[in-house]
XYZ file of C-alpha atoms in Angstrom:
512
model
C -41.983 191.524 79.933
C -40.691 191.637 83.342
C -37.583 189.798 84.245
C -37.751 186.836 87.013
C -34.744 185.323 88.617
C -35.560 182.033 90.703
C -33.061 180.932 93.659
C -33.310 178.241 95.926
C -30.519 175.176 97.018
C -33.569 172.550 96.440
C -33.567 171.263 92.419
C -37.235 170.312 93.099
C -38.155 173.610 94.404
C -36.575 175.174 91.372
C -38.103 172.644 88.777
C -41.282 172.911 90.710
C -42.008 176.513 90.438
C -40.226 176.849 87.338
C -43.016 174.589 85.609
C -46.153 175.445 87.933
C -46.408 179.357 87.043
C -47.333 180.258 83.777
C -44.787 183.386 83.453
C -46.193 184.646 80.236
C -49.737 185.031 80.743
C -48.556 187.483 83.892
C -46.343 189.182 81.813
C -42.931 187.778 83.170
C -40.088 186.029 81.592
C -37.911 183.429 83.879
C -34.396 184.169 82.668
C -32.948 181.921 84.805
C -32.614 179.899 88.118
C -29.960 179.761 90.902
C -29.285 177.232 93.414
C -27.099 179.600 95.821
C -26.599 182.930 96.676
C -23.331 183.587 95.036
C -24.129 182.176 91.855
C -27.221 183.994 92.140
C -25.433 187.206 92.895
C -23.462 186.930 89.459
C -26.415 186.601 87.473
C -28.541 189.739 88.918
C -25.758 191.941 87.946
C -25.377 190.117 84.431
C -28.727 189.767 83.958
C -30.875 192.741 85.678
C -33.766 190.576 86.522
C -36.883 193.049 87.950
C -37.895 189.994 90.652
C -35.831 187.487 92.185
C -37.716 184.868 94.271
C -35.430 183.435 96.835
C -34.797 181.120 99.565
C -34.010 182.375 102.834
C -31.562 179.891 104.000
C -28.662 178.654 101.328
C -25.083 177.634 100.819
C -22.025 180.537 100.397
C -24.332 183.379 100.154
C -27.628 183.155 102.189
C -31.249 184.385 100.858
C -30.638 187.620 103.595
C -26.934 188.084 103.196
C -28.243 188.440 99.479
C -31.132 191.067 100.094
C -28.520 193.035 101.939
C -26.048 193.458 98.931
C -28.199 193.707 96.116
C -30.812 197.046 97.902
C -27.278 198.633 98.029
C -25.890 197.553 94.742
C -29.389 197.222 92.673
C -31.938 198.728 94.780
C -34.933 199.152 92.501
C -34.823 195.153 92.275
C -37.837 193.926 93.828
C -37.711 189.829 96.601
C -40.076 187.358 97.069
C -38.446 185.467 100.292
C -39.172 181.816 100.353
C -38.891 180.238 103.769
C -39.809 177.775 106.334
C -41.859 179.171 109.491
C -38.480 178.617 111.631
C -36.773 181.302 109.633
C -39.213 183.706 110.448
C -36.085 186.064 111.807
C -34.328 185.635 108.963
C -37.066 187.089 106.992
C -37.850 189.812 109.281
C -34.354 191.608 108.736
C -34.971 190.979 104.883
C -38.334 193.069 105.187
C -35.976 195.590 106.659
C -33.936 196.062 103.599
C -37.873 196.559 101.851
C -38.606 193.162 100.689
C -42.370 193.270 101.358
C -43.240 189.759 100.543
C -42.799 186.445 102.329
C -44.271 183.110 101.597
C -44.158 179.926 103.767
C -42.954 176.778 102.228
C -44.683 174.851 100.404
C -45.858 177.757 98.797
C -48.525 176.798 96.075
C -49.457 178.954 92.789
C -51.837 181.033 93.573
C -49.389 182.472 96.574
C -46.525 183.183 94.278
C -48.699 184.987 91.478
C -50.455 187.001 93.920
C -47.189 188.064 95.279
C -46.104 188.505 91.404
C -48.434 190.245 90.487
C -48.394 192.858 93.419
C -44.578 193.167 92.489
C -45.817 193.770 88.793
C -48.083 196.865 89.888
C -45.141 198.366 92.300
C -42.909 198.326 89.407
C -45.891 199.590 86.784
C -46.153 202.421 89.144
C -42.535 203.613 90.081
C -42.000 202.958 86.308
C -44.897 205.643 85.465
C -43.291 208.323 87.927
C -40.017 207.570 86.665
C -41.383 208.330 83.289
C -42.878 211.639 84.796
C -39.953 212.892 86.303
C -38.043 212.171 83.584
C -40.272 214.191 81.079
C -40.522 216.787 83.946
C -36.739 217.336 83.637
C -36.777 217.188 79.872
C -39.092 219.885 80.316
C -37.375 221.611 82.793
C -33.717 221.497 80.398
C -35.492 223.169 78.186
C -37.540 226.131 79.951
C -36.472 229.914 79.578
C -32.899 231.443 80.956
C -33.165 231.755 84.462
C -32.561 236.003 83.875
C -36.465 235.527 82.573
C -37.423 234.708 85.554
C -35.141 237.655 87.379
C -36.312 240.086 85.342
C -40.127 239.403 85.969
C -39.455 239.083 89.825
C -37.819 242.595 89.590
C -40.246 244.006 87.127
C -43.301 242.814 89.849
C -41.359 244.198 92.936
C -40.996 247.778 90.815
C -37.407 247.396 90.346
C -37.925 248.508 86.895
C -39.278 251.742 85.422
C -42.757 251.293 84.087
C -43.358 251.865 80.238
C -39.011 251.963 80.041
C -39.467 247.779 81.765
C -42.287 247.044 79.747
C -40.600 247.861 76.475
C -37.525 245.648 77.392
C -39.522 242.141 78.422
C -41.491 242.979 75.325
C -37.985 242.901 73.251
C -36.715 240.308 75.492
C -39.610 237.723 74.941
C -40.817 238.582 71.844
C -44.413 239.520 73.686
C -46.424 242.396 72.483
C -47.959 243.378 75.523
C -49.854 246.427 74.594
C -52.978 247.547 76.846
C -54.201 244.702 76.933
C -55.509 243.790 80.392
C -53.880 240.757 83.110
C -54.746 238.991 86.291
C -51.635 238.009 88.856
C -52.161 234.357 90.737
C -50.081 233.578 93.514
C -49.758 229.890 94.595
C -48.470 228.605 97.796
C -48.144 225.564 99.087
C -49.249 224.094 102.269
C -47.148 221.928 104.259
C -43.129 221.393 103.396
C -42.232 221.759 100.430
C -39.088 221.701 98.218
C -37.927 223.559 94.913
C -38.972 220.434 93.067
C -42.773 221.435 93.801
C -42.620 224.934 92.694
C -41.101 223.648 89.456
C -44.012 221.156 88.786
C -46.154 224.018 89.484
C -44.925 226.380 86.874
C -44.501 223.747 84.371
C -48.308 222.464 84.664
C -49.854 226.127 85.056
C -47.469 227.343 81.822
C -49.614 224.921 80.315
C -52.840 225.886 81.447
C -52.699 229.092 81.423
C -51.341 229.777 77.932
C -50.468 231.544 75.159
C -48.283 234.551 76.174
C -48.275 234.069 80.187
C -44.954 234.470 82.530
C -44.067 233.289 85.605
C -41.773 233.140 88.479
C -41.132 232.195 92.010
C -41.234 235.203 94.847
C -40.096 233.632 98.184
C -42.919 230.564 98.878
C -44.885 231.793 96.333
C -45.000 230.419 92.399
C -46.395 233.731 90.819
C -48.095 234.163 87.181
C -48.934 237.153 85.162
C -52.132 235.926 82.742
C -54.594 237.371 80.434
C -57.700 235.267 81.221
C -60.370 238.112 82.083
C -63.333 235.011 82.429
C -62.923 234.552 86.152
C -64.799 231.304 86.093
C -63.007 230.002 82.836
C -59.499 231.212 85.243
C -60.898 229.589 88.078
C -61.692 226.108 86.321
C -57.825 225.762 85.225
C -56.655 226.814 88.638
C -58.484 223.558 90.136
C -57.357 221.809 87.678
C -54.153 222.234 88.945
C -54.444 221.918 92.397
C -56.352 218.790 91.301
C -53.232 217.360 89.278
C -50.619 218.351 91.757
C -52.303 216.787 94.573
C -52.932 213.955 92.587
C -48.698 213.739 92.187
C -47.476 215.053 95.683
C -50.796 214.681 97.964
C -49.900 218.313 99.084
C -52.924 221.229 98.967
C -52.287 224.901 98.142
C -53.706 228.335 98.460
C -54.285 230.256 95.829
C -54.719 234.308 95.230
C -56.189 235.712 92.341
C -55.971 239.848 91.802
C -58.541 242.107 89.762
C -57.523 242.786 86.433
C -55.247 245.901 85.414
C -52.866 246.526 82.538
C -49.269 245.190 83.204
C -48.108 248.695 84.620
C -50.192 247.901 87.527
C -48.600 244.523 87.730
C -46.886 245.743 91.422
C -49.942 246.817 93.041
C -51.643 243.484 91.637
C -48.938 241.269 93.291
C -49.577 243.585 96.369
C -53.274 242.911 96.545
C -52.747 239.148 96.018
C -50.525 239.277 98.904
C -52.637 240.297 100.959
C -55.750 238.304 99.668
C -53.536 235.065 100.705
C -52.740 236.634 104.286
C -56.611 236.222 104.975
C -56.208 232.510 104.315
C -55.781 233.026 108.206
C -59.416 233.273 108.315
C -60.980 231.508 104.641
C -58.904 228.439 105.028
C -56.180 226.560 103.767
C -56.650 225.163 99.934
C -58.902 228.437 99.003
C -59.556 230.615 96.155
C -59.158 234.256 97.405
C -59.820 237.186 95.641
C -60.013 240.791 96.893
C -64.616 240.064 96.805
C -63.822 237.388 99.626
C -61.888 240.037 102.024
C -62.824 243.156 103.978
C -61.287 246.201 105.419
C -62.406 247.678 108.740
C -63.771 251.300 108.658
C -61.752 251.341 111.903
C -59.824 250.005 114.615
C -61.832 247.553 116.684
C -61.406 246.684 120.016
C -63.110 243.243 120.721
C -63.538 243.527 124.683
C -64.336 239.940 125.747
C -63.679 239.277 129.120
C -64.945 235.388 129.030
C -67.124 235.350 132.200
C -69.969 233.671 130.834
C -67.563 231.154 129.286
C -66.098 230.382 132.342
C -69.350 229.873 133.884
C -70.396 227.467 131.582
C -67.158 225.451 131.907
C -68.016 225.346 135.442
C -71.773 224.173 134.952
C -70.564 221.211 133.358
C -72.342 221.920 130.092
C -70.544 221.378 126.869
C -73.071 221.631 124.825
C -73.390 225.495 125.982
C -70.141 226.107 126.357
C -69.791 225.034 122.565
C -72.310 227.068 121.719
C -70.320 230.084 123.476
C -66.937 229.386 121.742
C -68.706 229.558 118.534
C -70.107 232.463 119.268
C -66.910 234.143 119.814
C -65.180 232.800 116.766
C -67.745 234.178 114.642
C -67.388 237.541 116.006
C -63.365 237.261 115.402
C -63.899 236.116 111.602
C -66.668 238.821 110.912
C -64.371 241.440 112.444
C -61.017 240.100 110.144
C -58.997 241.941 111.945
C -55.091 241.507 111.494
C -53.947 238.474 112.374
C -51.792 238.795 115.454
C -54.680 240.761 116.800
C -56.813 238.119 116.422
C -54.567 235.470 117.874
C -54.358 237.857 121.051
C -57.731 237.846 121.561
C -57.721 233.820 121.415
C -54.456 233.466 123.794
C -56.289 235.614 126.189
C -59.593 233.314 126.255
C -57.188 230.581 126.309
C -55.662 231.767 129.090
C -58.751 233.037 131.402
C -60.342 229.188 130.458
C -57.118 227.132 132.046
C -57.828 228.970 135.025
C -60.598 226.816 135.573
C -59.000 223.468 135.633
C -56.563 221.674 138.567
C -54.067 223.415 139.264
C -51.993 220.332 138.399
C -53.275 220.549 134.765
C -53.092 224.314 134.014
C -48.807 223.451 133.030
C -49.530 220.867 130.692
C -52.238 223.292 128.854
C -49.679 226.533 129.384
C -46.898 223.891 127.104
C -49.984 223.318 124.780
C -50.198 226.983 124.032
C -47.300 227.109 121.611
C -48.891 225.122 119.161
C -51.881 226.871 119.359
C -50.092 230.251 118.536
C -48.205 228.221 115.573
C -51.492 227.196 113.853
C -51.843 229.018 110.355
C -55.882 229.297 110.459
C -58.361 230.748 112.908
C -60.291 227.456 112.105
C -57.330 225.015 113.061
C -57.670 227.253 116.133
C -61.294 227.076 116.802
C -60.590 222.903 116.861
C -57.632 223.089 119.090
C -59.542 225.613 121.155
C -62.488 223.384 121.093
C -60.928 220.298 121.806
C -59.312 222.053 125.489
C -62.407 223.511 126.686
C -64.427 220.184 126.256
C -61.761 218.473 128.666
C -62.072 221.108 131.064
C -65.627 220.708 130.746
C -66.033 216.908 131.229
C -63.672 216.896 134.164
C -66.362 219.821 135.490
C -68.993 217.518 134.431
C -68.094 214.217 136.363
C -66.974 216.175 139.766
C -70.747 217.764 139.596
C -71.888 214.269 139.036
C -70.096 212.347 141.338
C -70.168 215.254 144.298
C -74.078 216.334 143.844
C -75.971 214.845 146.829
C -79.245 213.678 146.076
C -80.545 216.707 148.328
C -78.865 219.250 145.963
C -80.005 217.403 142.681
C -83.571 218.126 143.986
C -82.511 221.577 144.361
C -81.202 222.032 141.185
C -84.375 220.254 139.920
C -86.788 222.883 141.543
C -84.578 225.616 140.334
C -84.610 224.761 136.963
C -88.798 224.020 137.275
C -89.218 226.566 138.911
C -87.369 229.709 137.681
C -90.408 231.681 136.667
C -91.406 231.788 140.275
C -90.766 235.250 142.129
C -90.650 233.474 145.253
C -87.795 230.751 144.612
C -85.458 231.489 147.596
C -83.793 229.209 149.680
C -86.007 229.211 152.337
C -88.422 227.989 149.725
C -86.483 225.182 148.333
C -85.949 224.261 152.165
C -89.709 223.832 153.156
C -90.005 221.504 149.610
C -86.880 219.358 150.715
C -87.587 219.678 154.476
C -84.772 221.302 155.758
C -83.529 223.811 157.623
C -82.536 226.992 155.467
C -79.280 227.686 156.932
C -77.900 224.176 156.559
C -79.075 223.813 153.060
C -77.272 226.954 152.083
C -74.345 225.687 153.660
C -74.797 221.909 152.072
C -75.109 223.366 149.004
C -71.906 225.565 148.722
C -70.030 222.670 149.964
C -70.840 220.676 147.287
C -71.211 223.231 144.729
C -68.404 225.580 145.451
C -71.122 228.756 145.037
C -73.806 230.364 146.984
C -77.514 228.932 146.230
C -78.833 232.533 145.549
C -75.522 233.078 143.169
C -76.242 230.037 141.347
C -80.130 231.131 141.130
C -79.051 234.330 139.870
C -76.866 232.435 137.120
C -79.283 230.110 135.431
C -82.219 232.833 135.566
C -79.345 234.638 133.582
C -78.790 231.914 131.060
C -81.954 231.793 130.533
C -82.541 234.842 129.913
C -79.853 234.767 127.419
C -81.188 231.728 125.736
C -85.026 233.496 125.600
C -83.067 236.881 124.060
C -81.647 235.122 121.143
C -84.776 233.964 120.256
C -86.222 237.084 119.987
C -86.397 239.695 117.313
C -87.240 242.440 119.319
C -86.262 242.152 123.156
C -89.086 242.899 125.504
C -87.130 243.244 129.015
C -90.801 243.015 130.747
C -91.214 239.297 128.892
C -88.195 237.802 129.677
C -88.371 239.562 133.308
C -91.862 237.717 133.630
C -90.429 234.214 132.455
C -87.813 234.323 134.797
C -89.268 235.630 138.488
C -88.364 239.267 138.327
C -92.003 239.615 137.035
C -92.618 242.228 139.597
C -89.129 244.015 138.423
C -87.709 244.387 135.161
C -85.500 247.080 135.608
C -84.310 245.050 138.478
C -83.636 242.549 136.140
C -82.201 244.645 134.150
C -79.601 245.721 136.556
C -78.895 242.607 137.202
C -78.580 241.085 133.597
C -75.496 244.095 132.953
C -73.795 243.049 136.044
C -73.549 239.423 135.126
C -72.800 239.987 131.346
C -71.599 243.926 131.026
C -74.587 244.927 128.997
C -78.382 245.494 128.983
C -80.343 242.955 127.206
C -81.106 245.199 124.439
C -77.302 246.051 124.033
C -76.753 241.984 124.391
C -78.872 241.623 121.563
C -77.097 243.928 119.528
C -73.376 243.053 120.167
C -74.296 238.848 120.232
């Protein structure tokens, strides 16, 4: 039974509530009333009720002046503030000391046991953690000497001789290691994260991962030597406790699993796992990485993107595309896994050449914004933040097109984009289907466009040729040269198609 403690100055408030609720069927006992603060003061320390519902305003010792004393003196006891709708102040600085629940008078039942009964499950809960932490330091009282742990962290960073190491931790723990074959795990936490987690972490994977395991924490890193050869079986307890932990702290983790080996090998294990969790950079936070889920390049790899066609996408207005772009070039990036701060190079450049084409005014706030993109730990967090820039950019090309395109030049783009099979589209022959004269139509539309009519002819016959090339499984340069007016011309075309993108279509292919 849970303890209640009722205070209020009025006797027929106290009688009233004292008869109305039914404390037992809620599982509470009333050990008492109070018709002031002081008096009611005296019997919270005598008495250690778990709720005390009070009156805001009283004699000697008000309902606030009484919240105040008791969440320093008795914190873990739990108000219910009673009070008029004039004292809503009052009970404002009470919620500030954490009392969570205020009822206006008259106050019926139902009010109070609802409030009682949501102070019932706060308690049922801190009570349950309490009783976890408690067993976890019962537990952690009576874990292994501390030089257990030492010894293993030397013996995995080959601070001890091999068989000469092996022979002592076999004295030392009573484990009879022989050949038989192990697997090294390496857990790290994302997010902040105290000593307190890495603890809870050994403690629940000791019990998992039993009989004859050891552990230890490296750095960030809760490390454990096993002897589960079923990967699967392995794999199972390790999300089981990811799945408990998270269910405790609400904190995720990486995890790296090695290949098996016998316990002399136990340094090159914790070497391979190392470097299976440094590709979390590119597999993702909260992943399962063995040595089958990374890669090594044959050889250096120099990604040479110079982001033109990026650039003119942001400046056609067309997220969609431009989307399709950035994608593009993050999937070359994670196929290539190359080392990290090579990667990130490659992105800081791209993020650097796209600012260029936004206000002037603009490109400072985006050049502060760059620090957190070099902080972020994945190359998807990246890809978002990345994402998320480029689409502004975009938009803001995407309304100034809108608002500044004549109706003139959105009949020229129009014919353009009908029309861009057509060996004759030329200015001139956009002017005789507008009426206009040639020379002040090219000059109309650079104005309003910022580019040259024949440039921007040149660009979308481009795109799509790119579009038509990706769709293909073999690239026939005569085709797409046909579909898009250099019928007469591939190798024209051609020409043209590695001055706009640095390679031939059949190269394009290839590399994209």
């Amino acid at each position: 039974m849970y303890k209640v403690l009722l205070v209020d100055d009025e006797r027929i408030i106290l009688e009233g509530i004292s008869n109305i609720i039914d404390w037992e069927s809620i599982g509470t006992e009333l050990i008492g009333t109070a018709k002031n603060g002081l008096e009611a003061y005296d019997k919270i320390m005598s008495h250690h009720p778990d709720i005390v519902i009070c009156d805001i305003k009283m004699p000697g010792l008000n309902g606030l002046e009484l919240v105040k004393r008791i969440s320093k003196e008795k914190p873990e006891t739990k108000f219910i503030i009673l009070s008029g709708f004039s004292e809503f102040d009052y009970a404002k600085q009470a919620m500030e000391y954490g009392v969570k629940h205020y009822l206006l008078k008259p106050c019926n039942e139902n009010s109070i046991v609802e409030a009682l009964n949501n102070l019932l499950e706060e308690l049922k809960t801190e009570e349950k953690r309490e009783r976890f932490l408690i067993d976890i330091k019962t537990r952690f009282e009576q874990i292994q000497p501390y030089v257990k742990k030492q010894l293993l962290k030397e013996f995995i960073t080959s601070k001890i001789d091999g068989n000469r190491g092996i022979k002592f931790y076999e004295n030392l723990f009573q484990i009879n290691f022989d050949e038989e074959k192990i697997r090294l795990i390496l857990f790290r936490l994302e997010g902040d994260f105290h000593y307190e987690h890495m603890f809870v972490i050994e403690n629940l994977g000791e019990d998992l991962f039993a009989p004859s395991i050891l552990s230890t924490n490296i750095g960030e890193h809760v490390l454990f030597l096993v002897h589960e050869e079923n990967f699967a079986s392995l794999q199972t307890k390790i999300e089981q406790l990811r799945d408990h932990f998270y269910e405790i702290y609400q904190m995720d983790m990486t995890v790296a699993v090695s290949e098996m080996d016998s316990i002399t090998q136990a340094r090159r294990l914790y070497l391979d796992a190392l470097e299976c969790l440094n590709h979390r950079f590119y597999l993702g936070e909260g992943s399962i990485i063995t040595k089958n889920d990374i890669r090594q390049e044959k050889q250096p790899y120099h990604f040479d993107y110079d982001g033109q066609n990026l650039c003119l996408l942001i400046k056609s207005g067309n997220w969609e595309k431009v989307q399709e772009e950035i994608s593009r070039f993050f999937i070359v990036l994670m196929e290539r896994m190359s080392s990290t701060s090579l990667t990130r190079s490659y992105v800081m450049k791209l993020f650097l050449i796209m600012i260029q084409n936004t206000d002037s005014k603009d490109i400072e706030e985006y050049m502060e914004k760059m620090s957190s993109l070099m902080d972020m730990d994945t190359i998807q967090q990246m890809k978002e933040f990345f994402e998320e820039i480029a689409q502004e950019i975009t938009q803001g090309h995407y309304e100034r097109h809108k608002s500044n395109h004549s109706s003139v030049i959105n009949k020229m783009i129009e014919l353009v984009q009908e029309h861009l099979g057509n060996t004759e589209l030329s200015l001139k022959w956009v002017a005789n289907k507008v009426y206009m004269n040639a020379d002040y139509l090219g000059k109309l539309f650079k104005q309003e466009t910022g580019e040259k009519f024949s440039s921007y002819v040149t660009q979308m016959r481009i795109n799509k040729a790119i579009e038509q090339i990706e769709q293909m499984d073999d690239v026939k340069v005569s085709t797409i040269a046909d579909m898009i007016g250099y019928g007469d011309n591939p190798q024209y075309f051609s020409q043209v198609f590695k001055k706009y993108t640095g390679y031939s279509p059949s190269e394009y292919k290839k590399v994209f």
